[in-house]
Tab-separated table of C-alpha atoms and ligand atoms in Angstrom:
chain	number	residue	atom	x	y	z
A	1	MET	CA	121.535	-44.314	25.000
A	2	LEU	CA	123.384	-41.257	25.985
A	3	ASN	CA	122.111	-37.965	24.781
A	4	VAL	CA	125.102	-35.828	24.195
A	5	THR	CA	124.446	-31.842	23.516
A	6	ILE	CA	127.237	-29.610	22.788
A	7	ILE	CA	127.011	-25.987	24.626
A	8	PRO	CA	130.173	-24.217	23.040
A	9	ILE	CA	131.215	-21.262	25.720
A	10	LEU	CA	134.559	-19.554	26.546
A	11	SER	CA	136.178	-18.741	22.892
A	12	ASP	CA	136.468	-22.031	21.744
A	13	ASN	CA	135.536	-24.367	25.141
A	14	TYR	CA	132.664	-26.971	24.317
A	15	CYS	CA	131.022	-28.204	28.063
A	16	TYR	CA	128.469	-31.465	26.841
A	17	LEU	CA	125.676	-31.769	28.303
A	18	LEU	CA	124.266	-35.124	28.813
A	19	GLU	CA	120.937	-37.109	28.886
A	20	ASN	CA	119.895	-40.838	29.895
A	21	ALA	CA	117.074	-42.195	31.639
A	22	GLY	CA	116.094	-39.159	32.927
A	23	LYS	CA	119.603	-37.804	34.762
A	24	ILE	CA	120.973	-34.871	33.573
A	25	GLY	CA	124.767	-34.416	33.039
A	26	ILE	CA	127.186	-31.872	32.627
A	27	VAL	CA	131.067	-31.875	31.514
A	28	ASP	CA	133.193	-29.163	31.798
A	29	PRO	CA	131.379	-25.733	32.490
A	30	GLY	CA	134.633	-23.661	31.492
A	31	GLU	CA	131.608	-20.771	32.471
A	32	ALA	CA	128.357	-20.921	33.802
A	33	ALA	CA	126.101	-18.593	32.021
A	34	PRO	CA	125.504	-20.292	28.962
A	35	VAL	CA	125.517	-23.360	30.557
A	36	ILE	CA	122.242	-22.184	32.829
A	37	ASP	CA	121.312	-20.236	30.308
A	38	TYR	CA	120.258	-23.787	27.924
A	39	LEU	CA	118.960	-25.398	31.401
A	40	GLU	CA	116.238	-22.997	31.738
A	41	MET	CA	115.776	-22.344	28.305
A	42	HIS	CA	114.054	-25.843	28.272
A	43	SER	CA	113.105	-26.620	31.251
A	44	LEU	CA	115.951	-29.073	32.614
A	45	THR	CA	117.547	-29.853	36.435
A	46	PRO	CA	121.108	-31.288	36.606
A	47	ASP	CA	122.409	-33.579	38.323
A	48	VAL	CA	125.894	-33.942	38.119
A	49	ILE	CA	128.916	-31.885	37.063
A	50	LEU	CA	132.203	-34.095	35.556
A	51	ASN	CA	135.186	-32.105	35.146
A	52	THR	CA	137.861	-33.790	33.561
A	53	HIS	CA	140.417	-31.197	34.826
A	54	HIS	CA	141.598	-28.100	36.902
A	55	HIS	CA	141.874	-26.096	34.150
A	56	ALA	CA	139.282	-22.983	34.768
A	57	ASP	CA	137.741	-23.517	31.244
A	58	HIS	CA	136.872	-26.867	32.470
A	59	ILE	CA	135.898	-25.761	35.863
A	60	ALA	CA	135.386	-21.892	36.031
A	61	GLY	CA	131.426	-22.939	35.822
A	62	ASN	CA	131.339	-25.045	38.699
A	63	ARG	CA	129.883	-22.729	41.913
A	64	ASP	CA	127.419	-20.696	39.635
A	65	ILE	CA	125.593	-23.972	38.299
A	66	MET	CA	126.226	-25.774	42.687
A	67	ASP	CA	124.471	-22.349	43.558
A	68	ARG	CA	122.079	-22.610	41.532
A	69	TYR	CA	120.757	-26.550	41.677
A	70	ASP	CA	122.231	-28.210	44.386
A	71	CYS	CA	123.889	-30.632	41.828
A	72	THR	CA	126.737	-32.983	42.639
A	73	LEU	CA	129.819	-32.961	41.238
A	74	VAL	CA	132.585	-35.118	40.010
A	75	GLY	CA	136.448	-35.283	38.814
A	76	PRO	CA	140.247	-36.699	39.546
A	77	ALA	CA	140.290	-37.781	42.762
A	78	SER	CA	144.140	-36.649	42.469
A	79	GLU	CA	143.126	-32.837	42.073
A	80	THR	CA	140.591	-32.332	45.434
A	81	ALA	CA	142.900	-29.330	46.747
A	82	ARG	CA	142.824	-27.392	43.112
A	83	ILE	CA	138.880	-28.338	42.084
A	84	PRO	CA	136.822	-26.799	44.848
A	85	GLY	CA	133.836	-28.947	46.057
A	86	MET	CA	134.146	-32.429	45.007
A	87	THR	CA	131.341	-34.716	46.321
A	88	HIS	CA	133.079	-36.951	44.192
A	89	LYS	CA	136.454	-38.862	43.757
A	90	LEU	CA	136.888	-41.005	40.578
A	91	GLN	CA	140.193	-42.538	40.184
A	92	GLU	CA	141.713	-45.165	37.005
A	93	GLY	CA	139.347	-48.167	36.573
A	94	ASP	CA	135.897	-46.632	38.398
A	95	HIS	CA	133.033	-47.117	37.149
A	96	TYR	CA	130.098	-44.005	37.861
A	97	GLU	CA	126.733	-45.191	36.848
A	98	PHE	CA	124.864	-42.035	35.022
A	99	GLY	CA	120.972	-42.928	34.107
A	100	ASP	CA	121.127	-46.498	32.437
A	101	GLU	CA	124.845	-45.635	31.185
A	102	THR	CA	128.277	-46.873	33.183
A	103	PHE	CA	131.557	-44.357	32.870
A	104	ARG	CA	135.221	-45.737	32.941
A	105	VAL	CA	137.333	-43.808	33.985
A	106	MET	CA	140.761	-43.312	32.433
A	107	GLU	CA	143.580	-41.413	33.938
A	108	THR	CA	145.275	-40.023	31.055
A	109	PRO	CA	148.006	-37.414	32.716
A	110	GLY	CA	150.230	-35.271	30.878
A	111	HIS	CA	147.530	-32.197	30.226
A	112	THR	CA	147.567	-31.881	34.007
A	113	LYS	CA	149.071	-33.712	36.448
A	114	GLY	CA	145.811	-35.568	37.044
A	115	HIS	CA	143.101	-35.752	33.890
A	116	ILE	CA	140.867	-37.890	33.493
A	117	CYS	CA	138.770	-38.546	30.305
A	118	LEU	CA	135.201	-40.756	30.622
A	119	TYR	CA	134.266	-43.337	27.998
A	120	GLY	CA	130.260	-44.215	28.167
A	121	GLU	CA	130.232	-48.114	27.733
A	122	LYS	CA	127.440	-48.666	26.297
A	123	SER	CA	127.134	-46.113	23.905
A	124	GLN	CA	131.128	-46.098	23.492
A	125	ILE	CA	131.570	-42.323	24.048
A	126	LEU	CA	134.301	-40.790	25.611
A	127	PHE	CA	135.135	-37.245	26.851
A	128	CYS	CA	138.738	-37.334	26.835
A	129	GLY	CA	139.020	-33.169	27.792
A	130	ASP	CA	142.475	-31.771	27.177
A	131	THR	CA	144.093	-35.222	26.664
A	132	LEU	CA	143.712	-35.529	22.810
A	133	PHE	CA	141.681	-32.839	20.577
A	134	SER	CA	139.990	-33.641	17.067
A	135	LEU	CA	143.983	-33.603	14.698
A	136	GLY	CA	145.757	-32.889	17.763
A	137	CYS	CA	146.738	-33.230	21.470
A	138	GLY	CA	146.897	-31.177	25.328
A	139	ARG	CA	150.146	-28.968	25.065
A	140	LEU	CA	152.606	-30.169	28.003
A	141	PHE	CA	151.370	-28.606	31.230
A	142	GLU	CA	152.329	-31.098	33.874
A	143	GLY	CA	153.689	-34.192	32.406
A	144	ASP	CA	156.261	-34.998	29.748
A	145	ALA	CA	155.776	-36.970	27.197
A	146	ALA	CA	156.872	-40.140	27.826
A	147	THR	CA	153.781	-39.580	30.521
A	148	MET	CA	151.105	-38.400	27.794
A	149	TRP	CA	152.389	-40.564	24.674
A	150	ASN	CA	150.805	-43.630	27.315
A	151	SER	CA	148.074	-41.840	28.555
A	152	LEU	CA	147.475	-41.647	24.244
A	153	GLN	CA	147.220	-44.783	23.710
A	154	LYS	CA	145.492	-45.710	26.181
A	155	LEU	CA	142.652	-43.836	24.922
A	156	SER	CA	143.727	-45.618	21.329
A	157	ALA	CA	143.401	-48.422	22.213
A	158	LEU	CA	139.492	-48.033	22.892
A	159	PRO	CA	136.793	-50.032	20.204
A	160	ASP	CA	137.733	-47.737	16.748
A	161	ASP	CA	133.710	-46.332	16.683
A	162	THR	CA	134.205	-44.791	19.846
A	163	LEU	CA	132.652	-41.842	19.545
A	164	ILE	CA	134.911	-38.860	20.701
A	165	TYR	CA	133.764	-35.469	22.249
A	166	CYS	CA	136.731	-33.107	23.206
A	167	GLY	CA	137.584	-30.084	25.313
A	168	HIS	CA	138.650	-27.783	22.366
A	169	GLU	CA	137.355	-26.771	18.983
A	170	TYR	CA	140.882	-26.965	18.225
A	171	THR	CA	140.797	-28.921	14.858
A	172	LEU	CA	141.144	-26.741	11.594
A	173	ALA	CA	145.021	-24.929	13.378
A	174	ASN	CA	145.588	-28.643	14.820
A	175	GLY	CA	144.355	-30.267	11.203
A	176	GLU	CA	147.274	-27.793	9.521
A	177	PHE	CA	150.092	-29.075	11.858
A	178	CYS	CA	149.133	-32.198	10.791
A	179	LEU	CA	149.139	-31.867	6.840
A	180	SER	CA	152.557	-29.971	7.786
A	181	GLU	CA	153.725	-33.309	8.297
A	182	ASP	CA	151.666	-35.644	6.926
A	183	PRO	CA	150.662	-34.258	3.214
A	184	ASP	CA	149.990	-37.220	1.057
A	185	ASN	CA	147.457	-39.199	3.747
A	186	ALA	CA	144.627	-38.815	2.190
A	187	ASP	CA	142.634	-39.527	4.944
A	188	LEU	CA	143.985	-36.185	6.737
A	189	GLN	CA	142.571	-34.024	3.174
A	190	ASN	CA	138.929	-36.098	2.582
A	191	ARG	CA	139.005	-34.974	7.002
A	192	MET	CA	139.922	-31.293	6.170
A	193	GLU	CA	137.621	-30.855	3.902
A	194	GLU	CA	135.360	-31.514	6.452
A	195	VAL	CA	136.730	-29.865	8.673
A	196	LYS	CA	136.727	-26.532	6.562
A	197	SER	CA	133.464	-26.354	6.233
A	198	LEU	CA	131.580	-27.607	9.470
A	199	ARG	CA	134.091	-24.525	10.318
A	200	ASN	CA	132.324	-22.168	7.454
A	201	GLU	CA	128.611	-23.121	8.099
A	202	GLY	CA	129.730	-21.797	11.542
A	203	LYS	CA	129.160	-25.852	13.265
A	204	PRO	CA	131.622	-27.936	15.839
A	205	THR	CA	133.919	-30.957	13.758
A	206	LEU	CA	132.771	-33.392	16.819
A	207	PRO	CA	132.066	-35.433	17.660
A	208	VAL	CA	134.384	-37.403	15.741
A	209	SER	CA	135.128	-41.938	15.916
A	210	LEU	CA	138.576	-42.942	17.238
A	211	GLU	CA	138.931	-44.831	14.288
A	212	MET	CA	139.236	-41.793	11.809
A	213	GLU	CA	141.902	-40.431	14.532
A	214	LYS	CA	144.139	-42.886	14.923
A	215	LYS	CA	143.703	-42.289	9.964
A	216	THR	CA	144.698	-38.754	10.746
A	217	ASN	CA	145.591	-37.412	14.000
A	218	ILE	CA	149.392	-37.572	13.532
A	219	PHE	CA	149.751	-37.398	17.583
A	220	LEU	CA	148.136	-40.676	17.438
A	221	ARG	CA	149.908	-42.045	14.086
A	222	ALA	CA	153.733	-41.394	15.737
A	223	GLU	CA	154.752	-44.287	16.373
A	224	SER	CA	157.068	-44.314	19.732
A	225	ALA	CA	156.977	-41.350	23.064
A	226	GLU	CA	159.646	-39.919	21.234
A	227	ASP	CA	158.472	-39.603	18.458
A	228	PHE	CA	155.044	-38.460	19.661
A	229	LYS	CA	157.955	-35.911	22.134
A	230	LYS	CA	159.198	-34.870	18.957
A	231	LEU	CA	155.671	-33.660	17.196
A	232	ARG	CA	154.667	-32.759	20.035
A	233	GLU	CA	158.305	-29.496	20.279
A	234	LEU	CA	157.022	-29.071	16.343
A	235	LYS	CA	153.705	-27.509	17.324
A	236	ASP	CA	154.009	-26.185	20.029
A	237	SER	CA	156.092	-23.913	17.325
A	238	PHE	CA	154.187	-24.116	14.767
B	301	LIG	ZN1	143.500	-27.689	30.458
B	302	LIG	FE1	140.737	-26.462	28.484
């Protein structure tokens, strides 16, 4: 199985260290130092860095890690110009082998033009960058609401027990918005209690199951692209 370690970086980003059958991967190192510290402390050598999209808070650590360890860099093919040093370019439907695990590549534009999510088919684990957050979704920087809606629908079709690892710890603030729009949702109320106690203990609120998100995340619960658009606009000024 795929072993995932959460490495908190910057102010609210998560970088993920993956281990499977002797392979070591790093998802979205927006900062190198905490990642290198972890690798050194555990005598690990990364084989590959995997980037979901071009934003600096997801790729800024690539260069220092690659200089130090000589690993490969995998990312969205359409972002070759904005992610320097990519050695393997992925697009919709590609399969990327990592140890015994196979990642299915899903293109999910909306937050940025080229954004990929990686779904580990055996472990049923999803790395979704800034497309889907727990109780929220990414801002529409380079896409319209309909595009993002389609991307979220694609993720929502994955198996319910898929474990979601997203790019940021935004769950508490996202949940306040969900509650303001969906105050009587008991699953949401319970999840928010859990989220508050995890954050009070300084723990991540991730991973979370897709099943839980479908019950609580108002952006996944929207019934149409138009409803989604209205919610995204409300959230932008919340
Ligand atoms: Zn981003
Ligand atoms: Fe980000």
